[in-house]
């Protein structure tokens, strides 16, 4: 199985900050990389698919980049509703696997 | 509006079975794969497998082969996940999710999710 490693595991930030989360795959996955946001007691929400494509309805402050084995999720200006846990997921090969998550907390 | 509504929380004894349902609405049920993903307490999301509601075809993660069964009832737009021979490590929130089905996504890009069903396995 392809292992997905996220960094950092958690971070503290303030409203208005630029936040960057990194995800690394144990082997190349081209651009088959998705990002999800999960809030406590809620289901995950798709933010970015295909490494860079913004899911419909997701604010443009979210963006994704990368290819191969290294990927980044950026929140350009953190909003109060963005405090959550973020997961990357590879869909290059079965089984699809997720990172362990990055928790974005209030500073 | 696309909705996936799951059945309520369950508490089961080790060795028992449980079935979780996922009732969909707002889209063509047979046009999109349904995936099941679980999340144990404090753990990452774990893909369990998918079902093609149009054909009934399934693909289970190796870890879950022999222990889960995914089915659908197309007449009511509902998917089911049956878990057999439960152990304490199966305690988790189980989610159904719709595959986005886009050409550039490959499988398991999940754009709509159920609210989750907590299954607790305890003696």
JSON list of N, CA, C and O in Angstrom, two decimals, chain A residues 4-49:
[
{"chain": "A", "resi": 4, "resn": "UNK", "atom": "N", "xyz": [1.04, 7.57, 3.02]},
{"chain": "A", "resi": 4, "resn": "UNK", "atom": "CA", "xyz": [0.90, 9.02, 2.91]},
{"chain": "A", "resi": 4, "resn": "UNK", "atom": "C", "xyz": [1.31, 9.64, 4.23]},
{"chain": "A", "resi": 4, "resn": "UNK", "atom": "O", "xyz": [0.78, 9.28, 5.29]},
{"chain": "A", "resi": 5, "resn": "UNK", "atom": "N", "xyz": [2.24, 10.57, 4.18]},
{"chain": "A", "resi": 5, "resn": "UNK", "atom": "CA", "xyz": [2.77, 11.21, 5.38]},
{"chain": "A", "resi": 5, "resn": "UNK", "atom": "C", "xyz": [2.53, 12.70, 5.30]},
{"chain": "A", "resi": 5, "resn": "UNK", "atom": "O", "xyz": [2.95, 13.35, 4.34]},
{"chain": "A", "resi": 6, "resn": "UNK", "atom": "N", "xyz": [1.85, 13.22, 6.30]},
{"chain": "A", "resi": 6, "resn": "UNK", "atom": "CA", "xyz": [1.56, 14.65, 6.36]},
{"chain": "A", "resi": 6, "resn": "UNK", "atom": "C", "xyz": [2.45, 15.35, 7.37]},
{"chain": "A", "resi": 6, "resn": "UNK", "atom": "O", "xyz": [2.83, 14.78, 8.40]},
{"chain": "A", "resi": 7, "resn": "UNK", "atom": "N", "xyz": [2.74, 16.60, 7.09]},
{"chain": "A", "resi": 7, "resn": "UNK", "atom": "CA", "xyz": [3.45, 17.43, 8.07]},
{"chain": "A", "resi": 7, "resn": "UNK", "atom": "C", "xyz": [2.96, 18.86, 7.98]},
{"chain": "A", "resi": 7, "resn": "UNK", "atom": "O", "xyz": [2.63, 19.35, 6.90]},
{"chain": "A", "resi": 8, "resn": "UNK", "atom": "N", "xyz": [2.86, 19.55, 9.13]},
{"chain": "A", "resi": 8, "resn": "UNK", "atom": "CA", "xyz": [3.04, 18.98, 10.46]},
{"chain": "A", "resi": 8, "resn": "UNK", "atom": "C", "xyz": [1.82, 18.16, 10.88]},
{"chain": "A", "resi": 8, "resn": "UNK", "atom": "O", "xyz": [0.82, 18.14, 10.16]},
{"chain": "A", "resi": 9, "resn": "UNK", "atom": "N", "xyz": [1.89, 17.52, 12.03]},
{"chain": "A", "resi": 9, "resn": "UNK", "atom": "CA", "xyz": [0.72, 16.82, 12.56]},
{"chain": "A", "resi": 9, "resn": "UNK", "atom": "C", "xyz": [-0.30, 17.80, 13.11]},
{"chain": "A", "resi": 9, "resn": "UNK", "atom": "O", "xyz": [-1.50, 17.52, 13.09]},
{"chain": "A", "resi": 10, "resn": "UNK", "atom": "N", "xyz": [0.18, 18.92, 13.60]},
{"chain": "A", "resi": 10, "resn": "UNK", "atom": "CA", "xyz": [-0.70, 19.99, 14.05]},
{"chain": "A", "resi": 10, "resn": "UNK", "atom": "C", "xyz": [0.01, 21.31, 13.92]},
{"chain": "A", "resi": 10, "resn": "UNK", "atom": "O", "xyz": [1.25, 21.36, 13.84]},
{"chain": "A", "resi": 11, "resn": "UNK", "atom": "N", "xyz": [-0.76, 22.37, 13.87]},
{"chain": "A", "resi": 11, "resn": "UNK", "atom": "CA", "xyz": [-0.18, 23.71, 13.83]},
{"chain": "A", "resi": 11, "resn": "UNK", "atom": "C", "xyz": [-1.16, 24.68, 14.47]},
{"chain": "A", "resi": 11, "resn": "UNK", "atom": "O", "xyz": [-2.37, 24.46, 14.46]},
{"chain": "A", "resi": 12, "resn": "UNK", "atom": "N", "xyz": [-0.60, 25.74, 15.00]},
{"chain": "A", "resi": 12, "resn": "UNK", "atom": "CA", "xyz": [-1.40, 26.80, 15.60]},
{"chain": "A", "resi": 12, "resn": "UNK", "atom": "C", "xyz": [-1.29, 28.05, 14.72]},
{"chain": "A", "resi": 12, "resn": "UNK", "atom": "O", "xyz": [-0.19, 28.42, 14.31]},
{"chain": "A", "resi": 13, "resn": "UNK", "atom": "N", "xyz": [-2.42, 28.63, 14.41]},
{"chain": "A", "resi": 13, "resn": "UNK", "atom": "CA", "xyz": [-2.43, 29.79, 13.53]},
{"chain": "A", "resi": 13, "resn": "UNK", "atom": "C", "xyz": [-3.53, 30.76, 13.93]},
{"chain": "A", "resi": 13, "resn": "UNK", "atom": "O", "xyz": [-4.46, 30.40, 14.68]},
{"chain": "A", "resi": 14, "resn": "UNK", "atom": "N", "xyz": [-3.43, 31.96, 13.41]},
{"chain": "A", "resi": 14, "resn": "UNK", "atom": "CA", "xyz": [-4.42, 33.00, 13.69]},
{"chain": "A", "resi": 14, "resn": "UNK", "atom": "C", "xyz": [-5.23, 33.30, 12.44]},
{"chain": "A", "resi": 14, "resn": "UNK", "atom": "O", "xyz": [-4.77, 33.06, 11.31]},
{"chain": "A", "resi": 15, "resn": "UNK", "atom": "N", "xyz": [-6.41, 33.85, 12.65]},
{"chain": "A", "resi": 15, "resn": "UNK", "atom": "CA", "xyz": [-7.22, 34.29, 11.53]},
{"chain": "A", "resi": 15, "resn": "UNK", "atom": "C", "xyz": [-6.43, 35.26, 10.67]},
{"chain": "A", "resi": 15, "resn": "UNK", "atom": "O", "xyz": [-5.78, 36.17, 11.20]},
{"chain": "A", "resi": 16, "resn": "UNK", "atom": "N", "xyz": [-6.45, 35.03, 9.38]},
{"chain": "A", "resi": 16, "resn": "UNK", "atom": "CA", "xyz": [-5.71, 35.86, 8.45]},
{"chain": "A", "resi": 16, "resn": "UNK", "atom": "C", "xyz": [-4.36, 35.30, 8.05]},
{"chain": "A", "resi": 16, "resn": "UNK", "atom": "O", "xyz": [-3.76, 35.75, 7.07]},
{"chain": "A", "resi": 17, "resn": "UNK", "atom": "N", "xyz": [-3.87, 34.31, 8.79]},
{"chain": "A", "resi": 17, "resn": "UNK", "atom": "CA", "xyz": [-2.57, 33.70, 8.46]},
{"chain": "A", "resi": 17, "resn": "UNK", "atom": "C", "xyz": [-2.64, 32.89, 7.18]},
{"chain": "A", "resi": 17, "resn": "UNK", "atom": "O", "xyz": [-3.69, 32.37, 6.81]},
{"chain": "A", "resi": 18, "resn": "UNK", "atom": "N", "xyz": [-1.48, 32.77, 6.55]},
{"chain": "A", "resi": 18, "resn": "UNK", "atom": "CA", "xyz": [-1.31, 31.85, 5.43]},
{"chain": "A", "resi": 18, "resn": "UNK", "atom": "C", "xyz": [-0.84, 30.53, 6.01]},
{"chain": "A", "resi": 18, "resn": "UNK", "atom": "O", "xyz": [0.13, 30.50, 6.77]},
{"chain": "A", "resi": 19, "resn": "UNK", "atom": "N", "xyz": [-1.53, 29.46, 5.65]},
{"chain": "A", "resi": 19, "resn": "UNK", "atom": "CA", "xyz": [-1.23, 28.14, 6.22]},
{"chain": "A", "resi": 19, "resn": "UNK", "atom": "C", "xyz": [-0.87, 27.18, 5.09]},
{"chain": "A", "resi": 19, "resn": "UNK", "atom": "O", "xyz": [-1.55, 27.13, 4.06]},
{"chain": "A", "resi": 20, "resn": "UNK", "atom": "N", "xyz": [0.18, 26.40, 5.33]},
{"chain": "A", "resi": 20, "resn": "UNK", "atom": "CA", "xyz": [0.62, 25.42, 4.34]},
{"chain": "A", "resi": 20, "resn": "UNK", "atom": "C", "xyz": [0.79, 24.07, 5.01]},
{"chain": "A", "resi": 20, "resn": "UNK", "atom": "O", "xyz": [1.43, 23.96, 6.06]},
{"chain": "A", "resi": 21, "resn": "UNK", "atom": "N", "xyz": [0.21, 23.05, 4.39]},
{"chain": "A", "resi": 21, "resn": "UNK", "atom": "CA", "xyz": [0.30, 21.67, 4.87]},
{"chain": "A", "resi": 21, "resn": "UNK", "atom": "C", "xyz": [0.91, 20.83, 3.75]},
{"chain": "A", "resi": 21, "resn": "UNK", "atom": "O", "xyz": [0.55, 20.99, 2.58]},
{"chain": "A", "resi": 22, "resn": "UNK", "atom": "N", "xyz": [1.82, 19.96, 4.13]},
{"chain": "A", "resi": 22, "resn": "UNK", "atom": "CA", "xyz": [2.53, 19.13, 3.15]},
{"chain": "A", "resi": 22, "resn": "UNK", "atom": "C", "xyz": [2.12, 17.67, 3.29]},
{"chain": "A", "resi": 22, "resn": "UNK", "atom": "O", "xyz": [1.88, 17.18, 4.40]},
{"chain": "A", "resi": 23, "resn": "UNK", "atom": "N", "xyz": [2.06, 17.00, 2.15]},
{"chain": "A", "resi": 23, "resn": "UNK", "atom": "CA", "xyz": [1.74, 15.58, 2.10]},
{"chain": "A", "resi": 23, "resn": "UNK", "atom": "C", "xyz": [2.74, 14.90, 1.18]},
{"chain": "A", "resi": 23, "resn": "UNK", "atom": "O", "xyz": [2.96, 15.38, 0.05]},
{"chain": "A", "resi": 24, "resn": "UNK", "atom": "N", "xyz": [3.36, 13.82, 1.65]},
{"chain": "A", "resi": 24, "resn": "UNK", "atom": "CA", "xyz": [4.32, 13.08, 0.85]},
{"chain": "A", "resi": 24, "resn": "UNK", "atom": "C", "xyz": [3.85, 11.65, 0.67]},
{"chain": "A", "resi": 24, "resn": "UNK", "atom": "O", "xyz": [3.39, 11.01, 1.62]},
{"chain": "A", "resi": 25, "resn": "UNK", "atom": "N", "xyz": [3.99, 11.16, -0.55]},
{"chain": "A", "resi": 25, "resn": "UNK", "atom": "CA", "xyz": [3.63, 9.79, -0.87]},
{"chain": "A", "resi": 25, "resn": "UNK", "atom": "C", "xyz": [4.87, 8.91, -0.90]},
{"chain": "A", "resi": 25, "resn": "UNK", "atom": "O", "xyz": [5.96, 9.38, -1.27]},
{"chain": "A", "resi": 26, "resn": "UNK", "atom": "N", "xyz": [4.72, 7.64, -0.54]},
{"chain": "A", "resi": 26, "resn": "UNK", "atom": "CA", "xyz": [5.86, 6.73, -0.48]},
{"chain": "A", "resi": 26, "resn": "UNK", "atom": "C", "xyz": [6.34, 6.31, -1.87]},
{"chain": "A", "resi": 26, "resn": "UNK", "atom": "O", "xyz": [7.42, 5.72, -2.00]},
{"chain": "A", "resi": 27, "resn": "UNK", "atom": "N", "xyz": [5.54, 6.59, -2.89]},
{"chain": "A", "resi": 27, "resn": "UNK", "atom": "CA", "xyz": [5.95, 6.38, -4.27]},
{"chain": "A", "resi": 27, "resn": "UNK", "atom": "C", "xyz": [5.17, 7.37, -5.13]},
{"chain": "A", "resi": 27, "resn": "UNK", "atom": "O", "xyz": [4.21, 7.98, -4.65]},
{"chain": "A", "resi": 28, "resn": "UNK", "atom": "N", "xyz": [5.56, 7.50, -6.37]},
{"chain": "A", "resi": 28, "resn": "UNK", "atom": "CA", "xyz": [4.91, 8.49, -7.21]},
{"chain": "A", "resi": 28, "resn": "UNK", "atom": "C", "xyz": [3.43, 8.19, -7.41]},
{"chain": "A", "resi": 28, "resn": "UNK", "atom": "O", "xyz": [3.04, 7.02, -7.59]},
{"chain": "A", "resi": 29, "resn": "UNK", "atom": "N", "xyz": [2.63, 9.23, -7.35]},
{"chain": "A", "resi": 29, "resn": "UNK", "atom": "CA", "xyz": [1.19, 9.09, -7.55]},
{"chain": "A", "resi": 29, "resn": "UNK", "atom": "C", "xyz": [0.68, 10.08, -8.60]},
{"chain": "A", "resi": 29, "resn": "UNK", "atom": "O", "xyz": [-0.52, 10.38, -8.65]},
{"chain": "A", "resi": 30, "resn": "UNK", "atom": "N", "xyz": [1.60, 10.57, -9.43]},
{"chain": "A", "resi": 30, "resn": "UNK", "atom": "CA", "xyz": [1.25, 11.58, -10.44]},
{"chain": "A", "resi": 30, "resn": "UNK", "atom": "C", "xyz": [0.52, 12.73, -9.75]},
{"chain": "A", "resi": 30, "resn": "UNK", "atom": "O", "xyz": [1.06, 13.34, -8.85]},
{"chain": "A", "resi": 31, "resn": "UNK", "atom": "N", "xyz": [-0.73, 12.99, -10.16]},
{"chain": "A", "resi": 31, "resn": "UNK", "atom": "CA", "xyz": [-1.51, 14.04, -9.48]},
{"chain": "A", "resi": 31, "resn": "UNK", "atom": "C", "xyz": [-2.78, 13.48, -8.88]},
{"chain": "A", "resi": 31, "resn": "UNK", "atom": "O", "xyz": [-3.77, 14.19, -8.68]},
{"chain": "A", "resi": 32, "resn": "UNK", "atom": "N", "xyz": [-2.75, 12.18, -8.55]},
{"chain": "A", "resi": 32, "resn": "UNK", "atom": "CA", "xyz": [-3.95, 11.55, -7.98]},
{"chain": "A", "resi": 32, "resn": "UNK", "atom": "C", "xyz": [-3.96, 11.78, -6.47]},
{"chain": "A", "resi": 32, "resn": "UNK", "atom": "O", "xyz": [-3.81, 10.84, -5.66]},
{"chain": "A", "resi": 33, "resn": "UNK", "atom": "N", "xyz": [-4.18, 13.02, -6.10]},
{"chain": "A", "resi": 33, "resn": "UNK", "atom": "CA", "xyz": [-4.08, 13.43, -4.71]},
{"chain": "A", "resi": 33, "resn": "UNK", "atom": "C", "xyz": [-5.26, 14.34, -4.38]},
{"chain": "A", "resi": 33, "resn": "UNK", "atom": "O", "xyz": [-5.52, 15.31, -5.10]},
{"chain": "A", "resi": 34, "resn": "UNK", "atom": "N", "xyz": [-5.96, 13.98, -3.32]},
{"chain": "A", "resi": 34, "resn": "UNK", "atom": "CA", "xyz": [-7.11, 14.78, -2.87]},
{"chain": "A", "resi": 34, "resn": "UNK", "atom": "C", "xyz": [-6.85, 15.32, -1.46]},
{"chain": "A", "resi": 34, "resn": "UNK", "atom": "O", "xyz": [-6.08, 14.73, -0.70]},
{"chain": "A", "resi": 35, "resn": "UNK", "atom": "N", "xyz": [-7.53, 16.40, -1.15]},
{"chain": "A", "resi": 35, "resn": "UNK", "atom": "CA", "xyz": [-7.49, 16.98, 0.20]},
{"chain": "A", "resi": 35, "resn": "UNK", "atom": "C", "xyz": [-8.92, 17.07, 0.74]},
{"chain": "A", "resi": 35, "resn": "UNK", "atom": "O", "xyz": [-9.85, 17.48, 0.03]},
{"chain": "A", "resi": 36, "resn": "UNK", "atom": "N", "xyz": [-9.06, 16.70, 2.01]},
{"chain": "A", "resi": 36, "resn": "UNK", "atom": "CA", "xyz": [-10.35, 16.77, 2.69]},
{"chain": "A", "resi": 36, "resn": "UNK", "atom": "C", "xyz": [-10.19, 17.59, 3.97]},
{"chain": "A", "resi": 36, "resn": "UNK", "atom": "O", "xyz": [-9.12, 17.59, 4.60]},
{"chain": "A", "resi": 37, "resn": "UNK", "atom": "N", "xyz": [-11.28, 18.22, 4.37]},
{"chain": "A", "resi": 37, "resn": "UNK", "atom": "CA", "xyz": [-11.37, 18.92, 5.64]},
{"chain": "A", "resi": 37, "resn": "UNK", "atom": "C", "xyz": [-12.38, 18.18, 6.51]},
{"chain": "A", "resi": 37, "resn": "UNK", "atom": "O", "xyz": [-13.45, 17.81, 6.03]},
{"chain": "A", "resi": 38, "resn": "UNK", "atom": "N", "xyz": [-12.02, 17.97, 7.78]},
{"chain": "A", "resi": 38, "resn": "UNK", "atom": "CA", "xyz": [-12.96, 17.33, 8.69]},
{"chain": "A", "resi": 38, "resn": "UNK", "atom": "C", "xyz": [-13.04, 18.13, 9.99]},
{"chain": "A", "resi": 38, "resn": "UNK", "atom": "O", "xyz": [-12.02, 18.39, 10.62]},
{"chain": "A", "resi": 39, "resn": "UNK", "atom": "N", "xyz": [-14.24, 18.47, 10.38]},
{"chain": "A", "resi": 39, "resn": "UNK", "atom": "CA", "xyz": [-14.49, 19.13, 11.66]},
{"chain": "A", "resi": 39, "resn": "UNK", "atom": "C", "xyz": [-15.00, 18.09, 12.65]},
{"chain": "A", "resi": 39, "resn": "UNK", "atom": "O", "xyz": [-15.53, 17.05, 12.24]},
{"chain": "A", "resi": 40, "resn": "UNK", "atom": "N", "xyz": [-14.84, 18.34, 13.95]},
{"chain": "A", "resi": 40, "resn": "UNK", "atom": "CA", "xyz": [-15.26, 17.36, 14.95]},
{"chain": "A", "resi": 40, "resn": "UNK", "atom": "C", "xyz": [-16.72, 16.94, 14.76]},
{"chain": "A", "resi": 40, "resn": "UNK", "atom": "O", "xyz": [-17.59, 17.76, 14.53]},
{"chain": "A", "resi": 41, "resn": "UNK", "atom": "N", "xyz": [-16.92, 15.63, 14.82]},
{"chain": "A", "resi": 41, "resn": "UNK", "atom": "CA", "xyz": [-18.25, 15.02, 14.73]},
{"chain": "A", "resi": 41, "resn": "UNK", "atom": "C", "xyz": [-18.93, 15.29, 13.39]},
{"chain": "A", "resi": 41, "resn": "UNK", "atom": "O", "xyz": [-20.16, 15.22, 13.29]},
{"chain": "A", "resi": 42, "resn": "UNK", "atom": "N", "xyz": [-18.12, 15.57, 12.37]},
{"chain": "A", "resi": 42, "resn": "UNK", "atom": "CA", "xyz": [-18.67, 15.73, 11.03]},
{"chain": "A", "resi": 42, "resn": "UNK", "atom": "C", "xyz": [-17.94, 14.80, 10.07]},
{"chain": "A", "resi": 42, "resn": "UNK", "atom": "O", "xyz": [-16.85, 14.32, 10.33]},
{"chain": "A", "resi": 43, "resn": "UNK", "atom": "N", "xyz": [-18.58, 14.56, 8.92]},
{"chain": "A", "resi": 43, "resn": "UNK", "atom": "CA", "xyz": [-17.93, 13.79, 7.87]},
{"chain": "A", "resi": 43, "resn": "UNK", "atom": "C", "xyz": [-16.88, 14.65, 7.17]},
{"chain": "A", "resi": 43, "resn": "UNK", "atom": "O", "xyz": [-16.95, 15.88, 7.18]},
{"chain": "A", "resi": 44, "resn": "UNK", "atom": "N", "xyz": [-15.90, 14.02, 6.56]},
{"chain": "A", "resi": 44, "resn": "UNK", "atom": "CA", "xyz": [-14.93, 14.77, 5.75]},
{"chain": "A", "resi": 44, "resn": "UNK", "atom": "C", "xyz": [-15.63, 15.48, 4.60]},
{"chain": "A", "resi": 44, "resn": "UNK", "atom": "O", "xyz": [-16.69, 15.06, 4.13]},
{"chain": "A", "resi": 45, "resn": "UNK", "atom": "N", "xyz": [-14.99, 16.56, 4.15]},
{"chain": "A", "resi": 45, "resn": "UNK", "atom": "CA", "xyz": [-15.49, 17.35, 3.03]},
{"chain": "A", "resi": 45, "resn": "UNK", "atom": "C", "xyz": [-14.38, 17.48, 2.00]},
{"chain": "A", "resi": 45, "resn": "UNK", "atom": "O", "xyz": [-13.26, 17.85, 2.34]},
{"chain": "A", "resi": 46, "resn": "UNK", "atom": "N", "xyz": [-14.70, 17.16, 0.75]},
{"chain": "A", "resi": 46, "resn": "UNK", "atom": "CA", "xyz": [-13.71, 17.26, -0.32]},
{"chain": "A", "resi": 46, "resn": "UNK", "atom": "C", "xyz": [-13.40, 18.72, -0.63]},
{"chain": "A", "resi": 46, "resn": "UNK", "atom": "O", "xyz": [-14.32, 19.51, -0.90]},
{"chain": "A", "resi": 47, "resn": "UNK", "atom": "N", "xyz": [-12.12, 19.07, -0.59]},
{"chain": "A", "resi": 47, "resn": "UNK", "atom": "CA", "xyz": [-11.69, 20.43, -0.90]},
{"chain": "A", "resi": 47, "resn": "UNK", "atom": "C", "xyz": [-11.02, 20.52, -2.28]},
{"chain": "A", "resi": 47, "resn": "UNK", "atom": "O", "xyz": [-11.36, 21.39, -3.09]},
{"chain": "A", "resi": 48, "resn": "UNK", "atom": "N", "xyz": [-10.04, 19.67, -2.48]},
{"chain": "A", "resi": 48, "resn": "UNK", "atom": "CA", "xyz": [-9.20, 19.69, -3.68]},
{"chain": "A", "resi": 48, "resn": "UNK", "atom": "C", "xyz": [-9.11, 18.27, -4.23]},
{"chain": "A", "resi": 48, "resn": "UNK", "atom": "O", "xyz": [-8.94, 17.32, -3.46]},
{"chain": "A", "resi": 49, "resn": "UNK", "atom": "N", "xyz": [-9.23, 18.12, -5.54]},
{"chain": "A", "resi": 49, "resn": "UNK", "atom": "CA", "xyz": [-9.04, 16.82, -6.17]},
{"chain": "A", "resi": 49, "resn": "UNK", "atom": "C", "xyz": [-8.06, 16.97, -7.33]},
{"chain": "A", "resi": 49, "resn": "UNK", "atom": "O", "xyz": [-7.86, 18.07, -7.86]}
]
